Amino acid sequence: MSLERALALAERGRGKVGDHPLVGAVVVRDGETVGEGWYEYDEVDHAETKALAQAGGRARGATLYVTLEPCSHHGRTPPCADAVVAAGVARVVVGSGDPNPKVDGRGIARLREAGIDVELVDSFEARRQNEGWRTWVRLGRPFVAYKAAVTLDGRVTVPGSRWISGEKSRRHVHELRADADAVAVGMGTVRADDPRLDARGVEALRQPRRLAFGRGPLPAGSELELRSGQLEDELHALAADGVQTLLLEGGPTLATAFLEADLVDKLLLFVAPTLSGSGPRFLGDLAASRPLSRLEARPIGEDVLLSAYVHEP
């Protein structure tokens, strides 16, 4: 339960960590929680050092639960791994390793060299909590989630109706936009719908960047940002600007292009209890099948949200 508590603490930093990961930490001594911490950029101190400071002398001989491998390098603060060693912690349970190929495993190695018992859980929940940051650090591009609303027969239009999904699903889409660094469609969707792509009617710390992939021109008055280069090049450019997560809302042409380029990490399908009977499907033909993992289904109003990973974080 202590790692689960650390994950919950890490969430307190959501929207407050800048380009850093969410991290939570709990110190347990003789079955009692004696220190807790989480990371927020403005407060500078890392989750581990906060938890250790709260624990004080009780950290000696204790177990530290931390959601991400303690850092082993100097940044705005000294290495957390050194702080853990200095505190006399006996055991460390790590939720997930650091995906950065330049530092992966070094924090754990530092702890083990000091004689600390280290368990790397490799928790999927810990990896999912930072799925955007992990992809951004490891691959130098944003984590891409493709979202579509579909009928039971896989269509993306319903004759005579503006909407496919229900009101609760549409609200959830705005929550997804509020959580994303950028939202994008293709030019076909721009020409057909002239979408705004902003987050409306939900709490949003800031609006996402709003993009259109493809050849212009954009309609007069459009507030979207046109990206006309190769998809992979554009994603790397966005990552260099700090975009860690991209919500793709385009139609089947853009979705197929992203999947064929192996640039989609997660699928989100809002399935409505409707048979369209005709019209385009949410995805075109692919050159090969794609296995998915971590399939989940949950009701949202009258709809069902299906989610699955193409690439796990």
PDB file of C-alpha atoms in Angstrom:
ATOM      1  CA  MET A   1       0.000   0.000   0.000  1.00  0.00           C
ATOM      2  CA  SER A   2       2.949   2.366   0.549  1.00  0.00           C
ATOM      3  CA  LEU A   3       3.799   2.471  -3.171  1.00  0.00           C
ATOM      4  CA  GLU A   4       0.149   3.195  -3.950  1.00  0.00           C
ATOM      5  CA  ARG A   5       0.318   6.040  -1.434  1.00  0.00           C
ATOM      6  CA  ALA A   6       3.430   7.359  -3.154  1.00  0.00           C
ATOM      7  CA  LEU A   7       1.606   7.312  -6.496  1.00  0.00           C
ATOM      8  CA  ALA A   8      -1.284   9.252  -4.960  1.00  0.00           C
ATOM      9  CA  LEU A   9       1.135  11.811  -3.531  1.00  0.00           C
ATOM     10  CA  ALA A  10       2.822  12.196  -6.911  1.00  0.00           C
ATOM     11  CA  GLU A  11      -0.513  13.253  -8.419  1.00  0.00           C
ATOM     12  CA  ARG A  12      -0.475  16.355  -6.215  1.00  0.00           C
ATOM     13  CA  GLY A  13       2.195  17.681  -8.531  1.00  0.00           C
ATOM     14  CA  ARG A  14       0.064  17.279 -11.659  1.00  0.00           C
ATOM     15  CA  GLY A  15       0.392  20.468 -13.691  1.00  0.00           C
ATOM     16  CA  LYS A  16       3.093  21.812 -11.357  1.00  0.00           C
ATOM     17  CA  VAL A  17       6.243  19.943 -12.445  1.00  0.00           C
ATOM     18  CA  GLY A  18       7.178  21.799 -15.632  1.00  0.00           C
ATOM     19  CA  ASP A  19       9.077  19.454 -17.940  1.00  0.00           C
ATOM     20  CA  HIS A  20       9.896  17.096 -15.048  1.00  0.00           C
ATOM     21  CA  PRO A  21       8.138  13.845 -14.070  1.00  0.00           C
ATOM     22  CA  LEU A  22       5.595  13.327 -11.323  1.00  0.00           C
ATOM     23  CA  VAL A  23       7.264  11.725  -8.306  1.00  0.00           C
ATOM     24  CA  GLY A  24       5.959  10.705  -4.897  1.00  0.00           C
ATOM     25  CA  ALA A  25       7.814   9.196  -1.941  1.00  0.00           C
ATOM     26  CA  VAL A  26       6.923   7.583   1.399  1.00  0.00           C
ATOM     27  CA  VAL A  27       9.264   6.605   4.239  1.00  0.00           C
ATOM     28  CA  VAL A  28       8.112   3.705   6.446  1.00  0.00           C
ATOM     29  CA  ARG A  29       9.750   2.664   9.726  1.00  0.00           C
ATOM     30  CA  ASP A  30       8.474  -0.332  11.738  1.00  0.00           C
ATOM     31  CA  GLY A  31       5.188  -0.308   9.816  1.00  0.00           C
ATOM     32  CA  GLU A  32       4.565   3.406  10.430  1.00  0.00           C
ATOM     33  CA  THR A  33       4.696   6.135   7.809  1.00  0.00           C
ATOM     34  CA  VAL A  34       7.199   8.681   9.087  1.00  0.00           C
ATOM     35  CA  GLY A  35       7.750  10.832   6.009  1.00  0.00           C
ATOM     36  CA  GLU A  36       5.971  11.787   2.785  1.00  0.00           C
ATOM     37  CA  GLY A  37       6.802  14.008  -0.159  1.00  0.00           C
ATOM     38  CA  TRP A  38       6.017  14.840  -3.754  1.00  0.00           C
ATOM     39  CA  TYR A  39       7.643  16.992  -6.414  1.00  0.00           C
ATOM     40  CA  GLU A  40       6.593  20.462  -7.523  1.00  0.00           C
ATOM     41  CA  TYR A  41       8.941  22.493  -9.691  1.00  0.00           C
ATOM     42  CA  ASP A  42       8.567  25.797  -7.844  1.00  0.00           C
ATOM     43  CA  GLU A  43       9.377  24.146  -4.520  1.00  0.00           C
ATOM     44  CA  VAL A  44      12.636  22.782  -6.012  1.00  0.00           C
ATOM     45  CA  ASP A  45      13.145  19.930  -3.509  1.00  0.00           C
ATOM     46  CA  HIS A  46      12.496  16.463  -4.865  1.00  0.00           C
ATOM     47  CA  ALA A  47       9.969  14.040  -3.413  1.00  0.00           C
ATOM     48  CA  GLU A  48      12.614  11.843  -1.774  1.00  0.00           C
ATOM     49  CA  THR A  49      14.374  14.686   0.018  1.00  0.00           C
ATOM     50  CA  LYS A  50      11.058  16.074   1.269  1.00  0.00           C
ATOM     51  CA  ALA A  51      10.038  12.684   2.661  1.00  0.00           C
ATOM     52  CA  LEU A  52      13.446  12.130   4.238  1.00  0.00           C
ATOM     53  CA  ALA A  53      13.439  15.586   5.824  1.00  0.00           C
ATOM     54  CA  GLN A  54      10.041  14.908   7.336  1.00  0.00           C
ATOM     55  CA  ALA A  55      11.231  11.544   8.651  1.00  0.00           C
ATOM     56  CA  GLY A  56      14.395  13.009  10.163  1.00  0.00           C
ATOM     57  CA  GLY A  57      16.359  10.490  12.237  1.00  0.00           C
ATOM     58  CA  ARG A  58      13.621   7.916  11.810  1.00  0.00           C
ATOM     59  CA  ALA A  59      14.729   7.440   8.199  1.00  0.00           C
ATOM     60  CA  ARG A  60      17.734   5.435   9.413  1.00  0.00           C
ATOM     61  CA  GLY A  61      16.973   1.752   8.894  1.00  0.00           C
ATOM     62  CA  ALA A  62      13.633   2.592   7.226  1.00  0.00           C
ATOM     63  CA  THR A  63      12.152   1.661   3.833  1.00  0.00           C
ATOM     64  CA  LEU A  64      11.698   4.327   1.189  1.00  0.00           C
ATOM     65  CA  TYR A  65       8.944   3.836  -1.397  1.00  0.00           C
ATOM     66  CA  VAL A  66       9.409   6.078  -4.441  1.00  0.00           C
ATOM     67  CA  THR A  67       7.509   6.070  -7.732  1.00  0.00           C
ATOM     68  CA  LEU A  68      10.547   6.802  -9.944  1.00  0.00           C
ATOM     69  CA  GLU A  69      14.197   5.810  -9.699  1.00  0.00           C
ATOM     70  CA  PRO A  70      16.062   8.390  -7.565  1.00  0.00           C
ATOM     71  CA  CYS A  71      18.238  10.696  -9.638  1.00  0.00           C
ATOM     72  CA  SER A  72      22.005  10.286  -9.560  1.00  0.00           C
ATOM     73  CA  HIS A  73      23.030  13.568 -11.206  1.00  0.00           C
ATOM     74  CA  HIS A  74      23.361  17.193 -10.139  1.00  0.00           C
ATOM     75  CA  GLY A  75      20.607  19.479 -11.388  1.00  0.00           C
ATOM     76  CA  ARG A  76      18.964  22.245  -9.380  1.00  0.00           C
ATOM     77  CA  THR A  77      19.550  19.957  -6.379  1.00  0.00           C
ATOM     78  CA  PRO A  78      22.200  17.383  -5.441  1.00  0.00           C
ATOM     79  CA  PRO A  79      21.491  13.737  -6.396  1.00  0.00           C
ATOM     80  CA  CYS A  80      18.568  12.192  -4.529  1.00  0.00           C
ATOM     81  CA  ALA A  81      20.413   8.871  -4.461  1.00  0.00           C
ATOM     82  CA  ASP A  82      23.137  10.492  -2.356  1.00  0.00           C
ATOM     83  CA  ALA A  83      20.521  11.915   0.019  1.00  0.00           C
ATOM     84  CA  VAL A  84      18.979   8.459   0.454  1.00  0.00           C
ATOM     85  CA  VAL A  85      22.383   6.969   1.255  1.00  0.00           C
ATOM     86  CA  ALA A  86      23.211   9.758   3.711  1.00  0.00           C
ATOM     87  CA  ALA A  87      19.896   9.283   5.523  1.00  0.00           C
ATOM     88  CA  GLY A  88      20.768   5.669   6.321  1.00  0.00           C
ATOM     89  CA  VAL A  89      17.768   4.137   4.591  1.00  0.00           C
ATOM     90  CA  ALA A  90      17.981   0.321   4.626  1.00  0.00           C
ATOM     91  CA  ARG A  91      15.649  -0.546   1.743  1.00  0.00           C
ATOM     92  CA  VAL A  92      14.234   1.247  -1.297  1.00  0.00           C
ATOM     93  CA  VAL A  93      11.237   0.116  -3.332  1.00  0.00           C
ATOM     94  CA  VAL A  94      11.242   1.807  -6.749  1.00  0.00           C
ATOM     95  CA  GLY A  95       8.024   1.955  -8.755  1.00  0.00           C
ATOM     96  CA  SER A  96       9.665   2.501 -12.154  1.00  0.00           C
ATOM     97  CA  GLY A  97      13.104   2.991 -13.650  1.00  0.00           C
ATOM     98  CA  ASP A  98      14.259   6.210 -15.267  1.00  0.00           C
ATOM     99  CA  PRO A  99      13.726   5.826 -19.058  1.00  0.00           C
ATOM    100  CA  ASN A 100      16.381   8.376 -19.990  1.00  0.00           C
ATOM    101  CA  PRO A 101      19.065   6.273 -21.741  1.00  0.00           C
ATOM    102  CA  LYS A 102      21.749   8.604 -20.357  1.00  0.00           C
ATOM    103  CA  VAL A 103      20.880   7.887 -16.703  1.00  0.00           C
ATOM    104  CA  ASP A 104      18.793   4.693 -16.712  1.00  0.00           C
ATOM    105  CA  GLY A 105      19.786   2.499 -13.769  1.00  0.00           C
ATOM    106  CA  ARG A 106      22.461   4.776 -12.341  1.00  0.00           C
ATOM    107  CA  GLY A 107      20.407   5.848  -9.350  1.00  0.00           C
ATOM    108  CA  ILE A 108      19.616   2.241  -8.444  1.00  0.00           C
ATOM    109  CA  ALA A 109      23.259   1.281  -8.951  1.00  0.00           C
ATOM    110  CA  ARG A 110      24.365   4.077  -6.596  1.00  0.00           C
ATOM    111  CA  LEU A 111      22.021   2.795  -3.881  1.00  0.00           C
ATOM    112  CA  ARG A 112      23.136  -0.804  -4.266  1.00  0.00           C
ATOM    113  CA  GLU A 113      26.791   0.188  -4.189  1.00  0.00           C
ATOM    114  CA  ALA A 114      26.084   1.748  -0.781  1.00  0.00           C
ATOM    115  CA  GLY A 115      24.673  -1.561   0.483  1.00  0.00           C
ATOM    116  CA  ILE A 116      21.008  -0.577   0.294  1.00  0.00           C
ATOM    117  CA  ASP A 117      18.514  -3.299  -0.618  1.00  0.00           C
ATOM    118  CA  VAL A 118      16.716  -2.091  -3.752  1.00  0.00           C
ATOM    119  CA  GLU A 119      13.583  -3.604  -5.321  1.00  0.00           C
ATOM    120  CA  LEU A 120      12.555  -2.357  -8.764  1.00  0.00           C
ATOM    121  CA  VAL A 121       8.844  -3.131  -9.043  1.00  0.00           C
ATOM    122  CA  ASP A 122       8.458  -1.851 -12.629  1.00  0.00           C
ATOM    123  CA  SER A 123       4.837  -0.948 -11.848  1.00  0.00           C
ATOM    124  CA  PHE A 124       2.668  -0.260 -14.869  1.00  0.00           C
ATOM    125  CA  GLU A 125       0.739   2.324 -12.843  1.00  0.00           C
ATOM    126  CA  ALA A 126       3.982   4.131 -12.076  1.00  0.00           C
ATOM    127  CA  ARG A 127       4.962   4.079 -15.752  1.00  0.00           C
ATOM    128  CA  ARG A 128       1.502   5.181 -16.878  1.00  0.00           C
ATOM    129  CA  GLN A 129       1.547   8.112 -14.466  1.00  0.00           C
ATOM    130  CA  ASN A 130       4.417   9.618 -16.466  1.00  0.00           C
ATOM    131  CA  GLU A 131       3.622   8.176 -19.899  1.00  0.00           C
ATOM    132  CA  GLY A 132       4.068  11.507 -21.667  1.00  0.00           C
ATOM    133  CA  TRP A 133       7.340  12.383 -19.975  1.00  0.00           C
ATOM    134  CA  ARG A 134       8.733   8.874 -20.443  1.00  0.00           C
ATOM    135  CA  THR A 135       8.128   8.912 -24.213  1.00  0.00           C
ATOM    136  CA  TRP A 136       9.434  12.484 -24.514  1.00  0.00           C
ATOM    137  CA  VAL A 137      12.661  11.627 -22.667  1.00  0.00           C
ATOM    138  CA  ARG A 138      13.253   8.261 -24.307  1.00  0.00           C
ATOM    139  CA  LEU A 139      12.238   8.934 -27.919  1.00  0.00           C
ATOM    140  CA  GLY A 140      12.475  12.703 -28.262  1.00  0.00           C
ATOM    141  CA  ARG A 141       8.855  13.030 -29.391  1.00  0.00           C
ATOM    142  CA  PRO A 142       5.489  13.507 -27.676  1.00  0.00           C
ATOM    143  CA  PHE A 143       3.378  10.627 -26.414  1.00  0.00           C
ATOM    144  CA  VAL A 144       0.558  10.418 -28.992  1.00  0.00           C
ATOM    145  CA  ALA A 145      -2.968   9.331 -28.051  1.00  0.00           C
ATOM    146  CA  TYR A 146      -5.470   8.961 -30.897  1.00  0.00           C
ATOM    147  CA  LYS A 147      -9.076   9.691 -29.921  1.00  0.00           C
ATOM    148  CA  ALA A 148     -12.177   8.954 -31.981  1.00  0.00           C
ATOM    149  CA  ALA A 149     -15.906   8.659 -31.436  1.00  0.00           C
ATOM    150  CA  VAL A 150     -17.329   5.669 -33.326  1.00  0.00           C
ATOM    151  CA  THR A 151     -20.545   3.774 -33.747  1.00  0.00           C
ATOM    152  CA  LEU A 152     -20.817   0.067 -33.008  1.00  0.00           C
ATOM    153  CA  ASP A 153     -20.136  -0.618 -36.674  1.00  0.00           C
ATOM    154  CA  GLY A 154     -16.958   1.489 -36.546  1.00  0.00           C
ATOM    155  CA  ARG A 155     -18.210   4.552 -38.407  1.00  0.00           C
ATOM    156  CA  VAL A 156     -17.261   8.136 -37.610  1.00  0.00           C
ATOM    157  CA  THR A 157     -20.467   9.722 -38.906  1.00  0.00           C
ATOM    158  CA  VAL A 158     -24.161   9.169 -38.265  1.00  0.00           C
ATOM    159  CA  PRO A 159     -26.508  10.319 -41.047  1.00  0.00           C
ATOM    160  CA  GLY A 160     -28.658  13.207 -39.877  1.00  0.00           C
ATOM    161  CA  SER A 161     -26.788  13.730 -36.597  1.00  0.00           C
ATOM    162  CA  ARG A 162     -24.004  16.131 -35.632  1.00  0.00           C
ATOM    163  CA  TRP A 163     -22.782  13.979 -32.733  1.00  0.00           C
ATOM    164  CA  ILE A 164     -21.890  10.330 -32.347  1.00  0.00           C
ATOM    165  CA  SER A 165     -21.069  10.195 -28.658  1.00  0.00           C
ATOM    166  CA  GLY A 166     -23.118  11.485 -25.757  1.00  0.00           C
ATOM    167  CA  GLU A 167     -22.729  14.627 -23.681  1.00  0.00           C
ATOM    168  CA  LYS A 168     -20.665  12.957 -20.929  1.00  0.00           C
ATOM    169  CA  SER A 169     -18.206  11.591 -23.497  1.00  0.00           C
ATOM    170  CA  ARG A 170     -17.875  14.990 -25.127  1.00  0.00           C
ATOM    171  CA  ARG A 171     -17.146  16.550 -21.748  1.00  0.00           C
ATOM    172  CA  HIS A 172     -14.477  13.907 -21.133  1.00  0.00           C
ATOM    173  CA  VAL A 173     -12.837  14.873 -24.427  1.00  0.00           C
ATOM    174  CA  HIS A 174     -12.494  18.418 -23.123  1.00  0.00           C
ATOM    175  CA  GLU A 175     -10.846  17.004 -19.982  1.00  0.00           C
ATOM    176  CA  LEU A 176      -8.421  15.092 -22.214  1.00  0.00           C
ATOM    177  CA  ARG A 177      -7.636  18.326 -24.059  1.00  0.00           C
ATOM    178  CA  ALA A 178      -7.034  20.144 -20.786  1.00  0.00           C
ATOM    179  CA  ASP A 179      -4.512  17.463 -19.788  1.00  0.00           C
ATOM    180  CA  ALA A 180      -2.684  17.453 -23.141  1.00  0.00           C
ATOM    181  CA  ASP A 181       0.151  19.743 -24.177  1.00  0.00           C
ATOM    182  CA  ALA A 182      -1.181  19.847 -27.741  1.00  0.00           C
ATOM    183  CA  VAL A 183      -4.274  18.771 -29.692  1.00  0.00           C
ATOM    184  CA  ALA A 184      -4.241  18.124 -33.426  1.00  0.00           C
ATOM    185  CA  VAL A 185      -6.404  17.285 -36.432  1.00  0.00           C
ATOM    186  CA  GLY A 186      -5.738  16.918 -40.142  1.00  0.00           C
ATOM    187  CA  MET A 187      -6.636  19.418 -42.826  1.00  0.00           C
ATOM    188  CA  GLY A 188      -9.616  17.330 -43.904  1.00  0.00           C
ATOM    189  CA  THR A 189     -11.185  17.876 -40.492  1.00  0.00           C
ATOM    190  CA  VAL A 190     -10.214  21.549 -40.593  1.00  0.00           C
ATOM    191  CA  ARG A 191     -11.970  22.049 -43.926  1.00  0.00           C
ATOM    192  CA  ALA A 192     -15.041  20.088 -42.873  1.00  0.00           C
ATOM    193  CA  ASP A 193     -15.526  21.376 -39.307  1.00  0.00           C
ATOM    194  CA  ASP A 194     -13.149  24.313 -38.657  1.00  0.00           C
ATOM    195  CA  PRO A 195     -12.670  23.013 -35.089  1.00  0.00           C
ATOM    196  CA  ARG A 196     -11.482  25.137 -32.168  1.00  0.00           C
ATOM    197  CA  LEU A 197      -9.763  22.259 -30.299  1.00  0.00           C
ATOM    198  CA  ASP A 198      -9.675  24.180 -27.013  1.00  0.00           C
ATOM    199  CA  ALA A 199     -10.750  22.827 -23.627  1.00  0.00           C
ATOM    200  CA  ARG A 200     -14.155  24.259 -22.714  1.00  0.00           C
ATOM    201  CA  GLY A 201     -16.406  23.831 -19.699  1.00  0.00           C
ATOM    202  CA  VAL A 202     -13.736  22.022 -17.636  1.00  0.00           C
ATOM    203  CA  GLU A 203     -10.974  23.121 -15.307  1.00  0.00           C
ATOM    204  CA  ALA A 204      -7.826  23.777 -17.316  1.00  0.00           C
ATOM    205  CA  LEU A 205      -4.548  25.137 -15.964  1.00  0.00           C
ATOM    206  CA  ARG A 206      -3.746  26.256 -19.497  1.00  0.00           C
ATOM    207  CA  GLN A 207      -5.028  25.676 -23.010  1.00  0.00           C
ATOM    208  CA  PRO A 208      -3.209  23.156 -25.235  1.00  0.00           C
ATOM    209  CA  ARG A 209      -1.422  24.132 -28.400  1.00  0.00           C
ATOM    210  CA  ARG A 210      -3.865  23.582 -31.263  1.00  0.00           C
ATOM    211  CA  LEU A 211      -2.435  22.095 -34.428  1.00  0.00           C
ATOM    212  CA  ALA A 212      -3.391  21.114 -37.957  1.00  0.00           C
ATOM    213  CA  PHE A 213      -1.227  18.586 -39.818  1.00  0.00           C
ATOM    214  CA  GLY A 214      -1.192  18.821 -43.602  1.00  0.00           C
ATOM    215  CA  ARG A 215      -1.091  21.290 -46.444  1.00  0.00           C
ATOM    216  CA  GLY A 216      -2.747  24.678 -46.018  1.00  0.00           C
ATOM    217  CA  PRO A 217      -4.044  27.161 -46.231  1.00  0.00           C
ATOM    218  CA  LEU A 218      -5.982  27.338 -42.986  1.00  0.00           C
ATOM    219  CA  PRO A 219      -9.408  29.008 -43.119  1.00  0.00           C
ATOM    220  CA  ALA A 220      -9.469  32.754 -42.509  1.00  0.00           C
ATOM    221  CA  GLY A 221      -9.561  33.459 -38.807  1.00  0.00           C
ATOM    222  CA  SER A 222      -8.404  29.977 -37.781  1.00  0.00           C
ATOM    223  CA  GLU A 223      -6.392  29.941 -34.557  1.00  0.00           C
ATOM    224  CA  LEU A 224      -4.780  26.584 -35.363  1.00  0.00           C
ATOM    225  CA  GLU A 225      -1.056  26.194 -35.990  1.00  0.00           C
ATOM    226  CA  LEU A 226      -0.252  24.596 -39.343  1.00  0.00           C
ATOM    227  CA  ARG A 227       2.381  21.819 -39.364  1.00  0.00           C
ATOM    228  CA  SER A 228       3.176  20.793 -42.939  1.00  0.00           C
ATOM    229  CA  GLY A 229       6.394  18.787 -42.576  1.00  0.00           C
ATOM    230  CA  GLN A 230       6.949  15.061 -42.262  1.00  0.00           C
ATOM    231  CA  LEU A 231       5.058  13.726 -39.252  1.00  0.00           C
ATOM    232  CA  GLU A 232       8.096  12.405 -37.412  1.00  0.00           C
ATOM    233  CA  ASP A 233      10.032  15.620 -38.017  1.00  0.00           C
ATOM    234  CA  GLU A 234       7.124  17.696 -36.751  1.00  0.00           C
ATOM    235  CA  LEU A 235       6.830  15.573 -33.613  1.00  0.00           C
ATOM    236  CA  HIS A 236      10.516  15.978 -32.846  1.00  0.00           C
ATOM    237  CA  ALA A 237      10.176  19.731 -33.353  1.00  0.00           C
ATOM    238  CA  LEU A 238       7.199  19.846 -31.002  1.00  0.00           C
ATOM    239  CA  ALA A 239       9.142  17.850 -28.413  1.00  0.00           C
ATOM    240  CA  ALA A 240      11.984  20.351 -28.644  1.00  0.00           C
ATOM    241  CA  ASP A 241       9.401  23.012 -27.757  1.00  0.00           C
ATOM    242  CA  GLY A 242       8.445  21.065 -24.636  1.00  0.00           C
ATOM    243  CA  VAL A 243       5.367  19.260 -25.947  1.00  0.00           C
ATOM    244  CA  GLN A 244       5.253  15.933 -24.103  1.00  0.00           C
ATOM    245  CA  THR A 245       1.692  14.810 -24.903  1.00  0.00           C
ATOM    246  CA  LEU A 246      -0.300  15.102 -28.118  1.00  0.00           C
ATOM    247  CA  LEU A 247      -4.002  14.284 -28.386  1.00  0.00           C
ATOM    248  CA  LEU A 248      -4.789  13.387 -31.988  1.00  0.00           C
ATOM    249  CA  GLU A 249      -8.407  14.011 -32.974  1.00  0.00           C
ATOM    250  CA  GLY A 250      -8.075  13.787 -36.734  1.00  0.00           C
ATOM    251  CA  GLY A 251     -10.140  11.698 -39.089  1.00  0.00           C
ATOM    252  CA  PRO A 252      -9.226   8.334 -40.612  1.00  0.00           C
ATOM    253  CA  THR A 253      -6.672   9.731 -43.074  1.00  0.00           C
ATOM    254  CA  LEU A 254      -4.519  11.330 -40.377  1.00  0.00           C
ATOM    255  CA  ALA A 255      -4.994   8.433 -37.940  1.00  0.00           C
ATOM    256  CA  THR A 256      -3.903   5.917 -40.561  1.00  0.00           C
ATOM    257  CA  ALA A 257      -0.867   8.005 -41.497  1.00  0.00           C
ATOM    258  CA  PHE A 258       0.230   8.238 -37.856  1.00  0.00           C
ATOM    259  CA  LEU A 259      -0.267   4.516 -37.272  1.00  0.00           C
ATOM    260  CA  GLU A 260       1.559   3.557 -40.451  1.00  0.00           C
ATOM    261  CA  ALA A 261       4.467   5.721 -39.292  1.00  0.00           C
ATOM    262  CA  ASP A 262       4.306   3.942 -35.902  1.00  0.00           C
ATOM    263  CA  LEU A 263       3.729   7.249 -34.129  1.00  0.00           C
ATOM    264  CA  VAL A 264       0.608   6.382 -32.105  1.00  0.00           C
ATOM    265  CA  ASP A 265       1.114   5.173 -28.539  1.00  0.00           C
ATOM    266  CA  LYS A 266      -2.451   4.841 -27.274  1.00  0.00           C
ATOM    267  CA  LEU A 267      -5.958   4.479 -28.720  1.00  0.00           C
ATOM    268  CA  LEU A 268      -9.064   6.001 -27.125  1.00  0.00           C
ATOM    269  CA  LEU A 269     -12.352   4.993 -28.754  1.00  0.00           C
ATOM    270  CA  PHE A 270     -15.671   6.349 -27.503  1.00  0.00           C
ATOM    271  CA  VAL A 271     -18.112   3.708 -28.734  1.00  0.00           C
ATOM    272  CA  ALA A 272     -21.731   4.837 -28.981  1.00  0.00           C
ATOM    273  CA  PRO A 273     -24.735   2.456 -28.926  1.00  0.00           C
ATOM    274  CA  THR A 274     -25.603   3.314 -32.530  1.00  0.00           C
ATOM    275  CA  LEU A 275     -25.355   1.592 -35.889  1.00  0.00           C
ATOM    276  CA  SER A 276     -24.566   4.082 -38.611  1.00  0.00           C
ATOM    277  CA  GLY A 277     -24.953   1.713 -41.541  1.00  0.00           C
ATOM    278  CA  SER A 278     -22.791   3.812 -43.852  1.00  0.00           C
ATOM    279  CA  GLY A 279     -19.989   6.341 -43.934  1.00  0.00           C
ATOM    280  CA  PRO A 280     -16.242   6.331 -43.316  1.00  0.00           C
ATOM    281  CA  ARG A 281     -14.666   4.115 -40.676  1.00  0.00           C
ATOM    282  CA  PHE A 282     -12.363   5.491 -38.011  1.00  0.00           C
ATOM    283  CA  LEU A 283      -9.285   3.901 -39.595  1.00  0.00           C
ATOM    284  CA  GLY A 284      -8.162   3.055 -43.097  1.00  0.00           C
ATOM    285  CA  ASP A 285      -6.345  -0.083 -44.225  1.00  0.00           C
ATOM    286  CA  LEU A 286      -2.998  -0.778 -42.580  1.00  0.00           C
ATOM    287  CA  ALA A 287      -0.098  -2.632 -44.153  1.00  0.00           C
ATOM    288  CA  ALA A 288       0.009  -5.022 -41.187  1.00  0.00           C
ATOM    289  CA  SER A 289      -1.946  -5.854 -38.057  1.00  0.00           C
ATOM    290  CA  ARG A 290      -1.024  -4.153 -34.775  1.00  0.00           C
ATOM    291  CA  PRO A 291      -1.279  -5.951 -31.445  1.00  0.00           C
ATOM    292  CA  LEU A 292      -2.546  -3.809 -28.573  1.00  0.00           C
ATOM    293  CA  SER A 293      -2.057  -4.184 -24.825  1.00  0.00           C
ATOM    294  CA  ARG A 294      -3.742  -3.121 -21.577  1.00  0.00           C
ATOM    295  CA  LEU A 295      -7.234  -3.043 -23.073  1.00  0.00           C
ATOM    296  CA  GLU A 296      -9.690  -1.331 -20.735  1.00  0.00           C
ATOM    297  CA  ALA A 297     -13.386  -0.578 -21.087  1.00  0.00           C
ATOM    298  CA  ARG A 298     -15.417   1.773 -18.938  1.00  0.00           C
ATOM    299  CA  PRO A 299     -18.857   3.283 -19.341  1.00  0.00           C
ATOM    300  CA  ILE A 300     -19.197   7.021 -19.830  1.00  0.00           C
ATOM    301  CA  GLY A 301     -22.875   7.852 -19.856  1.00  0.00           C
ATOM    302  CA  GLU A 302     -24.460   5.651 -22.515  1.00  0.00           C
ATOM    303  CA  ASP A 303     -21.144   5.181 -24.315  1.00  0.00           C
ATOM    304  CA  VAL A 304     -18.184   2.914 -23.600  1.00  0.00           C
ATOM    305  CA  LEU A 305     -14.609   4.215 -23.659  1.00  0.00           C
ATOM    306  CA  LEU A 306     -12.176   1.604 -24.971  1.00  0.00           C
ATOM    307  CA  SER A 307      -8.508   2.325 -24.360  1.00  0.00           C
ATOM    308  CA  ALA A 308      -5.441   0.301 -25.303  1.00  0.00           C
ATOM    309  CA  TYR A 309      -1.742   0.851 -25.856  1.00  0.00           C
ATOM    310  CA  VAL A 310       0.138   0.449 -29.105  1.00  0.00           C
ATOM    311  CA  HIS A 311       3.328   1.208 -27.171  1.00  0.00           C
ATOM    312  CA  GLU A 312       3.347   0.899 -23.394  1.00  0.00           C
ATOM    313  CA  PRO A 313       5.150   3.737 -21.573  1.00  0.00           C
TER     314      PRO A 313
END
